N, CA and C atoms as an extended XYZ file, in Angstrom:
381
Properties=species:S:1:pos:R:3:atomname:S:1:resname:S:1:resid:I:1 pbc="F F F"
N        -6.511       -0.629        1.384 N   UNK     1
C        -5.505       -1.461        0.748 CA  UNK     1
C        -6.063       -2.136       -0.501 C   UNK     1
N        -7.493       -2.875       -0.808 N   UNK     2
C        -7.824       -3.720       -1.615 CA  UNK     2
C        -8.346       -2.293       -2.922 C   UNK     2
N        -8.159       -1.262       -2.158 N   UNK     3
C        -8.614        0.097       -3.200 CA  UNK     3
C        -7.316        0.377       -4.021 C   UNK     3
N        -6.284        0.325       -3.446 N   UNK     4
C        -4.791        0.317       -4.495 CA  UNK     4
C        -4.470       -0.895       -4.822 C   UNK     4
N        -4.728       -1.785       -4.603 N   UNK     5
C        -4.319       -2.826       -5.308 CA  UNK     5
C        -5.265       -2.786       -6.502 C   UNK     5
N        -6.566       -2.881       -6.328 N   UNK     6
C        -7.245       -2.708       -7.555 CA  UNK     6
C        -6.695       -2.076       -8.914 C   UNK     6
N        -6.614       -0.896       -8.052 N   UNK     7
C        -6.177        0.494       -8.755 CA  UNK     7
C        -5.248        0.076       -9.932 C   UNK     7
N        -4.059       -0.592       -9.219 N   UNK     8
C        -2.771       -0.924       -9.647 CA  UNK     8
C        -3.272       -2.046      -10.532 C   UNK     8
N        -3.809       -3.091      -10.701 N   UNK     9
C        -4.259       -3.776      -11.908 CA  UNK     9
C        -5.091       -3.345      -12.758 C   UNK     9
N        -6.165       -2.455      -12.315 N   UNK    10
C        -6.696       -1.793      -13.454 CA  UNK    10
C        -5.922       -1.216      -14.279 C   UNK    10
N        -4.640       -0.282      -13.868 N   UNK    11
C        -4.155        0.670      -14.913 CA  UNK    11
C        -2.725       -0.356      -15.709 C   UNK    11
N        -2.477       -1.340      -15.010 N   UNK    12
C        -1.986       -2.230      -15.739 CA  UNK    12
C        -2.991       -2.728      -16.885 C   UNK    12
N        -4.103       -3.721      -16.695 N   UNK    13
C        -4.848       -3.845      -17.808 CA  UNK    13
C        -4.823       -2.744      -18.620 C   UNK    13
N        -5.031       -1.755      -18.156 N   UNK    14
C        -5.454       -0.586      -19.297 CA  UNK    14
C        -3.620       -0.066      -20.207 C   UNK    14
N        -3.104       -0.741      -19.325 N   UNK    15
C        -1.857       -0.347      -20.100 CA  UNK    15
C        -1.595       -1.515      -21.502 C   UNK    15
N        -2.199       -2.582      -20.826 N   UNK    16
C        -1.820       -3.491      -22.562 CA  UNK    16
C        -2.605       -3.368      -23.402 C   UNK    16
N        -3.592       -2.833      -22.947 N   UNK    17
C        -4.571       -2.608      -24.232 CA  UNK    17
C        -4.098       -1.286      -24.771 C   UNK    17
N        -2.818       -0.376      -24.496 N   UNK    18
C        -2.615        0.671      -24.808 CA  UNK    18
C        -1.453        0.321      -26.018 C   UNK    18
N        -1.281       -0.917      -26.964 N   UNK    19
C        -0.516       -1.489      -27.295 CA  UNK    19
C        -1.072       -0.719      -28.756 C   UNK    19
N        -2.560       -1.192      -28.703 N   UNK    20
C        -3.205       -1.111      -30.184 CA  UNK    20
C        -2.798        0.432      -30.802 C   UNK    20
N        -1.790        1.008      -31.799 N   UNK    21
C        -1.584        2.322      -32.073 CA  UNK    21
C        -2.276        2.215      -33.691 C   UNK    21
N        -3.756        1.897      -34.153 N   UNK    22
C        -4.171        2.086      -35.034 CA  UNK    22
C        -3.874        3.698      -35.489 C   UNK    22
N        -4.087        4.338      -36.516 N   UNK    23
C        -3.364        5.299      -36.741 CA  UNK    23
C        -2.425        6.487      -36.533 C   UNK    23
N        -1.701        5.524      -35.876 N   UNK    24
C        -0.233        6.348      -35.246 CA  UNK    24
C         0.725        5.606      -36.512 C   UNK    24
N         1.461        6.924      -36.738 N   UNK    25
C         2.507        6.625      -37.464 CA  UNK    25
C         4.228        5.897      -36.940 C   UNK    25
N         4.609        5.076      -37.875 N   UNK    26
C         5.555        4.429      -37.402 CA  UNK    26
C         6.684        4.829      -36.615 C   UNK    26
N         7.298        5.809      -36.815 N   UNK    27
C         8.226        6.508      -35.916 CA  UNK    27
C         7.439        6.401      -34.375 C   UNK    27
N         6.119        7.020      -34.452 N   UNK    28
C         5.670        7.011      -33.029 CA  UNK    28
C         5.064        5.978      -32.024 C   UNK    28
N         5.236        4.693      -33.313 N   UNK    29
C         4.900        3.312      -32.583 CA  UNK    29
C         6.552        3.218      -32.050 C   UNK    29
N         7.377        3.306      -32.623 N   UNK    30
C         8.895        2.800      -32.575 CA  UNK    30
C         9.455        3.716      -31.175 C   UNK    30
N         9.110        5.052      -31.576 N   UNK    31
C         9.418        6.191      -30.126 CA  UNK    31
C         8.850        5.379      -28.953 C   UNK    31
N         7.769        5.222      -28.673 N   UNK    32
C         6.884        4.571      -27.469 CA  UNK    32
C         6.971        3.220      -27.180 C   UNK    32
N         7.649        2.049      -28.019 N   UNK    33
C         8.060        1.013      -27.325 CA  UNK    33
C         9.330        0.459      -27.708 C   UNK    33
N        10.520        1.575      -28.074 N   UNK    34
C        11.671        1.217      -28.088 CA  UNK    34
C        12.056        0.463      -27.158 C   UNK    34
N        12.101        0.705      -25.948 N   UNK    35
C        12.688       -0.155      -24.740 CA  UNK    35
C        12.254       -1.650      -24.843 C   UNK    35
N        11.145       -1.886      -25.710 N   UNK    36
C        10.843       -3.484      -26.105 CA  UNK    36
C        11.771       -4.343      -27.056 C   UNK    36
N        12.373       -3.117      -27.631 N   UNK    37
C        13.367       -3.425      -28.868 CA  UNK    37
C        12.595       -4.128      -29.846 C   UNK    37
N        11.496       -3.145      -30.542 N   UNK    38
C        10.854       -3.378      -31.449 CA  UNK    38
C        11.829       -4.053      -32.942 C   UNK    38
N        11.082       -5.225      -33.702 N   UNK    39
C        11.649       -5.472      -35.296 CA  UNK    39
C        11.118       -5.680      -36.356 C   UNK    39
N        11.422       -4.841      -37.408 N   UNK    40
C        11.038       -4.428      -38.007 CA  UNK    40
C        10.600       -5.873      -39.325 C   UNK    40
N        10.092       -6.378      -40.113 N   UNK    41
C        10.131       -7.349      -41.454 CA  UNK    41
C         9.254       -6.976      -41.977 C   UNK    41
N         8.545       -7.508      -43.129 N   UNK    42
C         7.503       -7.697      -43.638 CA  UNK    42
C         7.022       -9.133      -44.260 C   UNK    42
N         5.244       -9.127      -44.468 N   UNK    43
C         4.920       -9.995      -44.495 CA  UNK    43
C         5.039      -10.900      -45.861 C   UNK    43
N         4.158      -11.752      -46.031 N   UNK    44
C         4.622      -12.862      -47.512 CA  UNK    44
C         4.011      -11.364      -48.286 C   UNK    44
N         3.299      -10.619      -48.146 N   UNK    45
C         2.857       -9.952      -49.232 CA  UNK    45
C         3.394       -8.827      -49.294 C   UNK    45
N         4.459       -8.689      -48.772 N   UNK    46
C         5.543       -7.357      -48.698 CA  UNK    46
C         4.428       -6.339      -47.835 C   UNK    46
N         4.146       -6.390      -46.789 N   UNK    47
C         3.497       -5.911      -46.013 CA  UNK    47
C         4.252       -5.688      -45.203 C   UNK    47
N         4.994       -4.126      -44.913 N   UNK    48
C         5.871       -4.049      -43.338 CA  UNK    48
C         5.048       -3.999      -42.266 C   UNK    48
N         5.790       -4.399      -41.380 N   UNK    49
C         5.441       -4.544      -39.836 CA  UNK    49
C         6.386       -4.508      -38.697 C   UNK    49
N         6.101       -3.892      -37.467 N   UNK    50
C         6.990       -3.947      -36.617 CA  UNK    50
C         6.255       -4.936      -35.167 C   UNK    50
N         7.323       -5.952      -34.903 N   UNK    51
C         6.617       -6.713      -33.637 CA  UNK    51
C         7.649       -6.405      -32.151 C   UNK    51
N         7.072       -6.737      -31.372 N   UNK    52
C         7.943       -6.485      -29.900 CA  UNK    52
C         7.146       -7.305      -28.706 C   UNK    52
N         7.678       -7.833      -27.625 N   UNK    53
C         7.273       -8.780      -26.771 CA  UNK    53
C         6.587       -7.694      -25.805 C   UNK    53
N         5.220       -8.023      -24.580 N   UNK    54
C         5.331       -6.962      -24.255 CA  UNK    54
C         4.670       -7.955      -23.113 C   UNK    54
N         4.272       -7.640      -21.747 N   UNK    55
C         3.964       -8.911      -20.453 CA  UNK    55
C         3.297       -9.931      -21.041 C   UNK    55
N         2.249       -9.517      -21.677 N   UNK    56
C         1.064      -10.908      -21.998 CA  UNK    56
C         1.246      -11.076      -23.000 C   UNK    56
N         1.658      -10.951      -24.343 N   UNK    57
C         1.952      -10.584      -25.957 CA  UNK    57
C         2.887      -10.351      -27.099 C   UNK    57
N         3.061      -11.441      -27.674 N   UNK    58
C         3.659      -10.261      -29.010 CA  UNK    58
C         2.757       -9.761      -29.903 C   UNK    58
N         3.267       -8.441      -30.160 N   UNK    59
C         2.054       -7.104      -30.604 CA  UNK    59
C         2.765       -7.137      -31.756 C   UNK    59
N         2.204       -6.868      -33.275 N   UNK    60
C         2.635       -6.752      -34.290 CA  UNK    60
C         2.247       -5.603      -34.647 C   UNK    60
N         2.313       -4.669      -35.179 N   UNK    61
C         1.649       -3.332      -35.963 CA  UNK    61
C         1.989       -3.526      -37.704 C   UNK    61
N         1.206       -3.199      -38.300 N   UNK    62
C         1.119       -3.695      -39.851 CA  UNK    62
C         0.778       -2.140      -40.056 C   UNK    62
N         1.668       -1.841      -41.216 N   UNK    63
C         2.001       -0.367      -41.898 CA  UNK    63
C         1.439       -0.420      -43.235 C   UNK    63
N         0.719        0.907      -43.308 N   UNK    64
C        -0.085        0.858      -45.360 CA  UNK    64
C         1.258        1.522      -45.658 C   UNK    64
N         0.750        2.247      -47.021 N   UNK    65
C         2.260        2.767      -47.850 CA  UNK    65
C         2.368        3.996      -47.313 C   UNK    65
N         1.727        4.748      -46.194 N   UNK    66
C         2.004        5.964      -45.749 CA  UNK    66
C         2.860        5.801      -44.420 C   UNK    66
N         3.317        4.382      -44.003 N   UNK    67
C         3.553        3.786      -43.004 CA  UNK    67
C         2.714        4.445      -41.722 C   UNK    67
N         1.662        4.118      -41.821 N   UNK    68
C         0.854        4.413      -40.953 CA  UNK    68
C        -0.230        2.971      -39.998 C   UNK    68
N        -0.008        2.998      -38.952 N   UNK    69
C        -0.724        1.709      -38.406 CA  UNK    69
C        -2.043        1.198      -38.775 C   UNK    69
N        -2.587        0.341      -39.545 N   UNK    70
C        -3.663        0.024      -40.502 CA  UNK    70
C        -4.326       -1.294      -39.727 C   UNK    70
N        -3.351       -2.222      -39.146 N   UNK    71
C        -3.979       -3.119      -38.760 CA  UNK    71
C        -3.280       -3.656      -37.194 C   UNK    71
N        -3.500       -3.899      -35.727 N   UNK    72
C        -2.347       -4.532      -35.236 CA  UNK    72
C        -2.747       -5.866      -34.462 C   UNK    72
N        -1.852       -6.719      -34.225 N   UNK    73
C        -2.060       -8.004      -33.817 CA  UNK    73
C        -1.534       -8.459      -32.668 C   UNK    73
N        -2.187       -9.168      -31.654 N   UNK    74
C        -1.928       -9.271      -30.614 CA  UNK    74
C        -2.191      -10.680      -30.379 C   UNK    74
N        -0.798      -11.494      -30.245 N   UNK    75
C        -0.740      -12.971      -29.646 CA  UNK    75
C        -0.480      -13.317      -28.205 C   UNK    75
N        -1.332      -13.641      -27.778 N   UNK    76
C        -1.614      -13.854      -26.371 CA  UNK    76
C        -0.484      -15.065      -26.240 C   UNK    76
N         0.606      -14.792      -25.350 N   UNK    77
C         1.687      -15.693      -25.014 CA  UNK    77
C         1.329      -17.437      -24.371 C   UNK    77
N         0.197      -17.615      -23.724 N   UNK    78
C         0.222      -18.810      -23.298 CA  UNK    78
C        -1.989      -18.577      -23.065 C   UNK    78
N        -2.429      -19.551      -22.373 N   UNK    79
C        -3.974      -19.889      -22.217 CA  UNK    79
C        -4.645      -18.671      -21.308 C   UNK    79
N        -3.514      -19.034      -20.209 N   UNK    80
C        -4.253      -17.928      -19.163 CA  UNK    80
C        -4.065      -16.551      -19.980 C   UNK    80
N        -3.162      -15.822      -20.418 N   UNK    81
C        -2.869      -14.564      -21.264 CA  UNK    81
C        -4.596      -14.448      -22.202 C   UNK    81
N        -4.656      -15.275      -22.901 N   UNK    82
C        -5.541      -15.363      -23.577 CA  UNK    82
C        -6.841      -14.901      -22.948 C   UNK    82
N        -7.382      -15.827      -21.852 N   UNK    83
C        -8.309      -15.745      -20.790 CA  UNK    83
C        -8.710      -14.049      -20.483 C   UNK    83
N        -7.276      -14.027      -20.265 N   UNK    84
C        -7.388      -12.195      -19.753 CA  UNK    84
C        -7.701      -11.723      -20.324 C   UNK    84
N        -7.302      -11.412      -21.539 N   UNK    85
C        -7.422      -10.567      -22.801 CA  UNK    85
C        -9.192      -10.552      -23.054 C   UNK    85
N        -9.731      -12.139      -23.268 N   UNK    86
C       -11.135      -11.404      -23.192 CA  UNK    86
C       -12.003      -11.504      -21.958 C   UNK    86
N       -11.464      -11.593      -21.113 N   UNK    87
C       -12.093      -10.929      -19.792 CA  UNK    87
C       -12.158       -9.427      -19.872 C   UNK    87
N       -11.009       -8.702      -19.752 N   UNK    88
C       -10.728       -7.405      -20.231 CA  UNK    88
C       -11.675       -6.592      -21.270 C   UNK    88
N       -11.759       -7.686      -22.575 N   UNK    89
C       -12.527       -6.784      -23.467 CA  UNK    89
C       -13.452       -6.786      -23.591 C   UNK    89
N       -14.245       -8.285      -22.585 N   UNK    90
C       -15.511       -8.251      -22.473 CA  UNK    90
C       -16.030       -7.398      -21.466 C   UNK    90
N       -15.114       -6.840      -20.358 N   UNK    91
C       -15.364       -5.481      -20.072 CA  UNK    91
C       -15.387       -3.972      -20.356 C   UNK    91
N       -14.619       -4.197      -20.830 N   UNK    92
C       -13.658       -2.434      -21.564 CA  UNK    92
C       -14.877       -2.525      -23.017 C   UNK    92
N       -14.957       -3.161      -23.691 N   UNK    93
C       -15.789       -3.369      -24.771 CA  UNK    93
C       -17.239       -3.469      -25.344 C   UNK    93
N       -17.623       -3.053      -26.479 N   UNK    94
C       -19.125       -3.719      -26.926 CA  UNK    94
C       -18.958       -5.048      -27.265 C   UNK    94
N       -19.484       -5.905      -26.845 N   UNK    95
C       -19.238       -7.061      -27.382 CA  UNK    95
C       -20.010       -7.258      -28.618 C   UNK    95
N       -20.021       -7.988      -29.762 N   UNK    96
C       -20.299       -8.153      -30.630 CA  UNK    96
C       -20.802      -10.025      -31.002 C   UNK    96
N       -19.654      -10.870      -30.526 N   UNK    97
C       -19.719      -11.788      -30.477 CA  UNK    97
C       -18.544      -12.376      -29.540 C   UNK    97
N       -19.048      -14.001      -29.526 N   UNK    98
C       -17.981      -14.362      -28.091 CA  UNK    98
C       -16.347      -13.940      -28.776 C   UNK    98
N       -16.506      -14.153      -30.085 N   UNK    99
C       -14.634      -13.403      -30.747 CA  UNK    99
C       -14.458      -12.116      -31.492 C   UNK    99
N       -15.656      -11.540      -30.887 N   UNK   100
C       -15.795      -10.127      -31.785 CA  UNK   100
C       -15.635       -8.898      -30.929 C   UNK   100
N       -15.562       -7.784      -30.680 N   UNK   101
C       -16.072       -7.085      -29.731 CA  UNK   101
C       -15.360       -5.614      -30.320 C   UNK   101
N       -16.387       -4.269      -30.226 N   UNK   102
C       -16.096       -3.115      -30.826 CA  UNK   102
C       -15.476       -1.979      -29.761 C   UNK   102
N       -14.393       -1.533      -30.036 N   UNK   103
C       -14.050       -0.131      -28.855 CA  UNK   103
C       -14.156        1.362      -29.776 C   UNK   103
N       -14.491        2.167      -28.819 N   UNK   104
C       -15.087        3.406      -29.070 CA  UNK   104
C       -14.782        4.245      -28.965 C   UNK   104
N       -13.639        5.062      -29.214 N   UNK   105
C       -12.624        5.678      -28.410 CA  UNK   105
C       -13.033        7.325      -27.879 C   UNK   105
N       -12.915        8.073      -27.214 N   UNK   106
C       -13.266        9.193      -26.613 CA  UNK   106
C       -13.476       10.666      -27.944 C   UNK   106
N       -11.905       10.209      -28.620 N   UNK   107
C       -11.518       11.256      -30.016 CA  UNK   107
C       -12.398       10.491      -31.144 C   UNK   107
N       -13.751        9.353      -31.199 N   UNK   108
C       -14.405        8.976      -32.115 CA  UNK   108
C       -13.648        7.751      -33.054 C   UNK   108
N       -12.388        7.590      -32.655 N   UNK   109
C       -11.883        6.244      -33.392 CA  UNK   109
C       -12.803        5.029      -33.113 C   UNK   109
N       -13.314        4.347      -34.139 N   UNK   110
C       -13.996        3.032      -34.079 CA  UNK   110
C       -12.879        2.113      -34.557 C   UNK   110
N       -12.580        1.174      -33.867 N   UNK   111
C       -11.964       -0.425      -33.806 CA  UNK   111
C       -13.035       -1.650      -34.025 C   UNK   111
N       -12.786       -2.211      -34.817 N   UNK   112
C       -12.988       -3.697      -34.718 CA  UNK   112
C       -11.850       -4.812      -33.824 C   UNK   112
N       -11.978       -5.194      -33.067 N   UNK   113
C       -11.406       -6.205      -32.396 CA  UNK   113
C       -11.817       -7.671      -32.390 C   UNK   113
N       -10.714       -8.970      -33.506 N   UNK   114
C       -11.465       -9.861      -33.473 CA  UNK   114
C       -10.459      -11.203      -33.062 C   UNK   114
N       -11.131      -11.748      -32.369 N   UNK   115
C       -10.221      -13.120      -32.148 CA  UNK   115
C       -10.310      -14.270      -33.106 C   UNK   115
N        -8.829      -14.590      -33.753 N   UNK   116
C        -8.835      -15.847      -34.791 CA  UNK   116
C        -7.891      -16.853      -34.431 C   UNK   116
N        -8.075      -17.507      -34.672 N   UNK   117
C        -6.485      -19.436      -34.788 CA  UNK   117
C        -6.308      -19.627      -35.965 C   UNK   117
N        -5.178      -19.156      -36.336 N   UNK   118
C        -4.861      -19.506      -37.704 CA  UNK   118
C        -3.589      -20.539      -37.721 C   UNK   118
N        -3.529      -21.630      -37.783 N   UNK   119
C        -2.033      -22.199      -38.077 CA  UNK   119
C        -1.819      -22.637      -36.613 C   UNK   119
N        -2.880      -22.827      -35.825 N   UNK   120
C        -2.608      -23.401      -34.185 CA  UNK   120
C        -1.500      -22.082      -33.410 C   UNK   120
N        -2.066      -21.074      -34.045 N   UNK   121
C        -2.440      -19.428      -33.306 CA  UNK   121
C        -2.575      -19.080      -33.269 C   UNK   121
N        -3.337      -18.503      -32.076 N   UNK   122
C        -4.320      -17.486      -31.739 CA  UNK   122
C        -3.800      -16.280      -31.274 C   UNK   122
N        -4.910      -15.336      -32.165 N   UNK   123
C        -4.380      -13.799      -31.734 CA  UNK   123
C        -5.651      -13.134      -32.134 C   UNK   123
N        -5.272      -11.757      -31.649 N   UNK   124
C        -6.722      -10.931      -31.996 CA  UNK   124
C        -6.046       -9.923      -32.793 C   UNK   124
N        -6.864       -9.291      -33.660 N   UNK   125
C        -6.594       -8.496      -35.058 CA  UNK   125
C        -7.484       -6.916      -34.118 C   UNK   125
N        -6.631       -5.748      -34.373 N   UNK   126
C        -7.530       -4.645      -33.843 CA  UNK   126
C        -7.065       -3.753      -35.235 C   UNK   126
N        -8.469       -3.567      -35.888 N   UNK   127
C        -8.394       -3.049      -37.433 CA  UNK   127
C        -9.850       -1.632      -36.984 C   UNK   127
């Protein structure tokens, strides 16, 4: 029993970290979390982006001019959310520093993952 329950939170964790679509193109961020009812704006610097709520997060994805995912952002909804997030990446991850930490991906994608407070909020940037 304590072997599926595990189970079942591991592949949950591993599912929000499945948020980050660094170079996936926009249609295929939009295909894969329509049911969030992704929206679309852009930023003060005419920077598009699409955000959507998702259990622990609102996830932003930031588009270059090929609309391709360049940068994405992840605001941890309340303290404990937060908590998780780098529990998680201080597992799943190289750590780098206590707000830094690098992922490595299987197909050779390198991520930077970094935690900032800007404006009394906190989120982590996966570039």
């Amino acid at each position: 029993m304590k072997k599926t329950v595990f189970a079942i939170f591991f592949f949950a964790a591993l599912s929000c970290f499945s948020q980050a679509r660094l170079g996936s193109s926009r249609s295929e961020i939009y295909k894969e979390f329509s049911e969030y009812n992704p929206q679309f704006e852009s930023n003060d610097g005419g920077q598009p982006y699409m955000h959507f709520q998702l259990g622990r997060a609102i996830v932003m994805h930031y588009f270059d001019e090929d609309n391709i995912c360049a940068l994405t952002a992840i605001s941890p909804n309340s303290q404990g959310d937060l908590n998780y997030f780098v529990e998680v990446y201080n597992k799943q991850y190289v750590i780098i520093s206590p707000k830094q930490w690098k992922m490595y991906s299987e197909n050779g994608t390198i991520a930077t993952i970094e935690l900032i407070t800007n404006n009394g909020t906190t989120f982590f940037i996966w570039k």
